[in-house]
mmCIF file of C-alpha atoms and ligand atoms in Angstrom:
data_model
loop_
_atom_site.group_PDB
_atom_site.id
_atom_site.type_symbol
_atom_site.label_atom_id
_atom_site.label_comp_id
_atom_site.label_asym_id
_atom_site.label_seq_id
_atom_site.Cartn_x
_atom_site.Cartn_y
_atom_site.Cartn_z
ATOM 1 C CA UNK Y 626 -2.509 21.575 -1.232
ATOM 2 C CA UNK Y 627 -2.936 20.833 2.677
ATOM 3 C CA UNK Y 628 -0.350 18.161 4.677
ATOM 4 C CA UNK Y 629 -2.349 14.686 3.805
ATOM 5 C CA UNK Y 630 -1.893 11.873 5.651
ATOM 6 C CA UNK Y 631 -2.267 8.427 3.495
ATOM 7 C CA UNK Y 632 -1.829 4.729 4.166
ATOM 8 C CA UNK Y 633 0.510 2.210 2.556
ATOM 9 C CA UNK Y 634 1.262 -1.398 2.253
ATOM 10 C CA UNK Y 635 3.701 -3.095 0.878
ATOM 11 C CA UNK Y 636 2.461 -6.689 0.318
ATOM 12 C CA UNK Y 637 3.536 -10.365 0.734
ATOM 13 C CA UNK Y 638 5.548 -10.638 -3.171
ATOM 14 C CA UNK Y 639 8.092 -7.228 -2.208
ATOM 15 C CA UNK Y 640 8.689 -8.072 1.336
ATOM 16 C CA UNK Y 641 9.710 -12.032 0.420
ATOM 17 C CA UNK Y 642 11.807 -10.051 -2.555
ATOM 18 C CA UNK Y 643 13.064 -7.894 0.374
ATOM 19 C CA UNK Y 644 12.808 -4.733 -1.274
ATOM 20 C CA UNK Y 645 10.878 -2.528 1.155
ATOM 21 C CA UNK Y 646 14.345 -0.470 1.478
ATOM 22 C CA UNK Y 647 13.746 0.117 -1.805
ATOM 23 C CA UNK Y 648 10.416 1.171 -2.181
ATOM 24 C CA UNK Y 649 10.704 2.828 0.857
ATOM 25 C CA UNK Y 650 13.925 5.336 -0.701
ATOM 26 C CA UNK Y 651 11.202 6.070 -3.546
ATOM 27 C CA UNK Y 652 8.772 7.626 -0.882
ATOM 28 C CA UNK Y 653 11.212 10.231 1.336
ATOM 29 C CA UNK Y 654 12.961 11.103 -1.812
ATOM 30 C CA UNK Y 655 10.049 11.913 -3.593
ATOM 31 C CA UNK Y 656 9.720 14.225 -0.176
ATOM 32 C CA UNK Y 657 7.396 11.845 1.370
ATOM 33 C CA UNK Y 658 7.814 11.296 5.493
ATOM 34 C CA UNK Y 659 6.555 7.569 6.762
ATOM 35 C CA UNK Y 660 5.635 8.508 10.414
ATOM 36 C CA UNK Y 661 4.192 5.093 11.410
ATOM 37 C CA UNK Y 662 6.094 1.425 10.540
ATOM 38 C CA UNK Y 663 5.119 -1.651 10.975
ATOM 39 C CA UNK Y 664 5.270 -5.311 9.199
ATOM 40 C CA UNK Y 665 2.370 -7.507 10.021
ATOM 41 C CA UNK Y 666 0.936 -10.944 9.328
ATOM 42 C CA UNK Y 667 -3.184 -10.431 8.078
ATOM 43 C CA UNK Y 668 -5.566 -12.892 8.906
ATOM 44 C CA UNK Y 669 -8.261 -14.362 6.469
ATOM 45 C CA UNK Y 670 -10.520 -12.643 8.257
ATOM 46 C CA UNK Y 671 -8.142 -8.955 8.002
ATOM 47 C CA UNK Y 672 -7.280 -8.905 4.579
ATOM 48 C CA UNK Y 673 -10.848 -9.614 3.990
ATOM 49 C CA UNK Y 674 -12.358 -6.728 5.887
ATOM 50 C CA UNK Y 675 -9.117 -5.025 3.883
ATOM 51 C CA UNK Y 676 -10.564 -4.887 0.905
ATOM 52 C CA UNK Y 677 -14.539 -5.253 1.251
ATOM 53 C CA UNK Y 678 -14.895 -2.824 -1.021
ATOM 54 C CA UNK Y 679 -13.817 -5.300 -3.575
ATOM 55 C CA UNK Y 680 -15.645 -8.507 -2.185
ATOM 56 C CA UNK Y 681 -17.922 -8.695 -5.278
ATOM 57 C CA UNK Y 682 -15.457 -8.595 -7.517
ATOM 58 C CA UNK Y 683 -13.998 -11.455 -9.602
ATOM 59 C CA UNK Y 684 -10.727 -11.611 -7.656
ATOM 60 C CA UNK Y 685 -11.402 -10.940 -4.325
ATOM 61 C CA UNK Y 686 -10.476 -14.265 -3.311
ATOM 62 C CA UNK Y 687 -6.525 -14.606 -5.598
ATOM 63 C CA UNK Y 688 -6.417 -10.905 -3.631
ATOM 64 C CA UNK Y 689 -6.697 -12.361 -0.100
ATOM 65 C CA UNK Y 690 -5.170 -15.460 -0.648
ATOM 66 C CA UNK Y 691 -2.547 -12.889 -1.873
ATOM 67 C CA UNK Y 692 -2.189 -10.476 1.194
ATOM 68 C CA UNK Y 693 -1.643 -13.423 3.978
ATOM 69 C CA UNK Y 694 0.912 -14.922 1.543
ATOM 70 C CA UNK Y 695 3.833 -13.533 3.599
ATOM 71 C CA UNK Y 696 4.331 -10.196 5.692
ATOM 72 C CA UNK Y 697 3.062 -6.921 4.954
ATOM 73 C CA UNK Y 698 4.444 -3.318 5.218
ATOM 74 C CA UNK Y 699 1.374 -1.465 6.530
ATOM 75 C CA UNK Y 700 3.169 2.270 7.022
ATOM 76 C CA UNK Y 701 1.642 5.735 7.515
ATOM 77 C CA UNK Y 702 2.728 8.523 4.634
ATOM 78 C CA UNK Y 703 3.153 11.868 5.711
ATOM 79 C CA UNK Y 704 3.300 15.533 3.558
ATOM 80 C CA UNK Y 705 1.900 18.037 1.394
ATOM 81 C CA UNK Y 706 -0.672 16.353 -1.595
ATOM 82 C CA UNK Y 707 0.723 12.472 -0.118
ATOM 83 C CA UNK Y 708 -2.271 10.769 -1.527
ATOM 84 C CA UNK Y 709 -2.245 11.449 -4.759
ATOM 85 C CA UNK Y 710 1.587 12.072 -4.292
ATOM 86 C CA UNK Y 711 1.678 8.323 -2.822
ATOM 87 C CA UNK Y 712 -0.736 7.104 -6.257
ATOM 88 C CA UNK Y 713 2.154 9.372 -8.520
ATOM 89 C CA UNK Y 714 4.586 7.397 -7.281
ATOM 90 C CA UNK Y 715 3.251 3.441 -7.232
ATOM 91 C CA UNK Y 716 2.045 3.765 -10.618
ATOM 92 C CA UNK Y 717 -0.860 1.962 -12.271
ATOM 93 C CA UNK Y 718 -2.298 -1.872 -10.941
ATOM 94 C CA UNK Y 719 -0.880 -3.334 -14.171
ATOM 95 C CA UNK Y 720 2.360 -2.555 -13.770
ATOM 96 C CA UNK Y 721 2.350 -3.007 -17.582
ATOM 97 C CA UNK Y 722 1.358 0.433 -17.220
ATOM 98 C CA UNK Y 723 2.558 2.029 -14.659
ATOM 99 C CA UNK Y 724 4.918 4.572 -15.952
ATOM 100 C CA UNK Y 725 8.679 4.279 -15.540
ATOM 101 C CA UNK Y 726 10.139 5.093 -12.415
ATOM 102 C CA UNK Y 727 7.777 4.388 -10.345
ATOM 103 C CA UNK Y 728 7.294 1.643 -7.933
ATOM 104 C CA UNK Y 729 5.221 -0.319 -9.980
ATOM 105 C CA UNK Y 730 7.134 -0.700 -12.770
ATOM 106 C CA UNK Y 731 10.470 -1.413 -11.440
ATOM 107 C CA UNK Y 732 9.097 -3.631 -8.627
ATOM 108 C CA UNK Y 733 6.118 -5.219 -8.801
ATOM 109 C CA UNK Y 734 5.309 -8.612 -10.121
ATOM 110 C CA UNK Y 735 1.797 -8.553 -11.933
ATOM 111 C CA UNK Y 736 -1.708 -6.503 -11.712
ATOM 112 C CA UNK Y 737 -2.917 -8.511 -8.309
ATOM 113 C CA UNK Y 738 1.199 -8.847 -6.985
ATOM 114 C CA UNK Y 739 1.827 -5.534 -7.177
ATOM 115 C CA UNK Y 740 4.404 -4.273 -4.550
ATOM 116 C CA UNK Y 741 2.145 -0.918 -2.834
ATOM 117 C CA UNK Y 742 -0.476 -0.535 -2.017
ATOM 118 C CA UNK Y 743 -2.425 3.220 -0.941
ATOM 119 C CA UNK Y 744 -4.889 4.832 -0.257
ATOM 120 C CA UNK Y 745 -7.798 6.876 -2.903
ATOM 121 C CA UNK Y 746 -8.954 9.820 -1.140
ATOM 122 C CA UNK Y 747 -9.148 11.767 2.389
ATOM 123 C CA UNK Y 748 -11.905 8.846 3.604
ATOM 124 C CA UNK Y 749 -10.344 5.822 2.567
ATOM 125 C CA UNK Y 750 -6.813 7.240 4.154
ATOM 126 C CA UNK Y 751 -8.412 7.935 7.423
ATOM 127 C CA UNK Y 752 -9.833 4.727 7.999
ATOM 128 C CA UNK Y 753 -7.636 2.270 6.285
ATOM 129 C CA UNK Y 754 -5.178 4.034 8.952
ATOM 130 C CA UNK Y 755 -7.664 3.517 11.777
ATOM 131 C CA UNK Y 756 -8.164 0.065 10.334
ATOM 132 C CA UNK Y 757 -3.882 -0.182 10.870
ATOM 133 C CA UNK Y 758 -2.364 2.563 13.698
ATOM 134 C CA UNK Y 759 -4.071 4.201 16.580
ATOM 135 C CA UNK Y 760 -2.831 7.731 17.228
ATOM 136 C CA UNK Y 761 -0.059 7.419 19.446
ATOM 137 C CA UNK Y 762 1.573 5.476 17.099
ATOM 138 C CA UNK Y 763 1.529 8.195 14.485
ATOM 139 C CA UNK Y 764 4.723 10.144 15.273
ATOM 140 C CA UNK Y 765 4.817 13.400 12.087
HETATM 141 P P1 GDP N 1019 -5.431 0.312 -6.597
HETATM 142 O O1 GDP N 1019 -5.389 0.794 -6.042
HETATM 143 O O2 GDP N 1019 -4.144 0.648 -7.251
HETATM 144 O O3 GDP N 1019 -4.124 -0.259 -5.554
HETATM 145 O O4 GDP N 1019 -6.015 -0.964 -7.561
HETATM 146 P P2 GDP N 1019 -8.032 -1.474 -6.634
HETATM 147 O O5 GDP N 1019 -8.659 -1.084 -5.568
HETATM 148 O O6 GDP N 1019 -8.775 -1.285 -7.997
HETATM 149 O O7 GDP N 1019 -7.216 -2.666 -6.363
HETATM 150 C C1 GDP N 1019 -6.460 -3.697 -5.793
HETATM 151 C C2 GDP N 1019 -5.855 -4.305 -5.829
HETATM 152 O O8 GDP N 1019 -6.914 -6.134 -6.798
HETATM 153 C C3 GDP N 1019 -5.105 -4.337 -6.696
HETATM 154 O O9 GDP N 1019 -3.563 -3.124 -6.181
HETATM 155 C C4 GDP N 1019 -4.564 -5.682 -7.222
HETATM 156 O O10 GDP N 1019 -3.846 -5.699 -5.762
HETATM 157 C C5 GDP N 1019 -6.191 -6.436 -7.140
HETATM 158 N N1 GDP N 1019 -6.503 -6.369 -8.309
HETATM 159 C C6 GDP N 1019 -7.130 -5.534 -8.726
HETATM 160 N N2 GDP N 1019 -6.859 -5.213 -9.996
HETATM 161 C C7 GDP N 1019 -7.506 -6.784 -10.379
HETATM 162 C C8 GDP N 1019 -7.088 -7.155 -11.173
HETATM 163 O O11 GDP N 1019 -7.755 -7.364 -13.050
HETATM 164 N N3 GDP N 1019 -6.764 -9.091 -10.990
HETATM 165 C C9 GDP N 1019 -6.363 -9.087 -10.295
HETATM 166 N N4 GDP N 1019 -6.009 -10.349 -10.103
HETATM 167 N N5 GDP N 1019 -5.926 -8.490 -9.160
HETATM 168 C C10 GDP N 1019 -6.767 -7.483 -9.535
#
């Protein structure tokens, strides 16, 4: 296993319900270190760019509207096998299918307002981290 960085986003449904600390505690207790973090309000253009891979999907417009409906917390998580580990901690996209104990099982409202984003590969992690952070902002 390699030490990796992955991009995490605490989504607007979770910041609205003041869940940032509870979600961060799940990352930290699972052995992931938060090595960069910022709270920001995405613009429509930024949300469309971040989710460009989904632009042809029927849920794209709704997803973008949701992602700009309130602040998000963008983070870089560091750890052994961090990309897959974070995906396991997050749980399935649809909270009805998420394993008990995962963030989405505990906190997600529905398949769209599902509390967290996590990169799904080494390549997307690198691109997604660069979308939000400069190297100077990542302090391991
Ligand atoms: P993830 O990697 O688990 O976040 O899932 P995807 O990359 O497939 O989808 C990106 C995001 O789009 C998800 O986290 C949801 O917020 C949203 N999403 C995915 N599938 C659906 C869907 O069928 N309906 C709606 N409304 N939103 C969806």
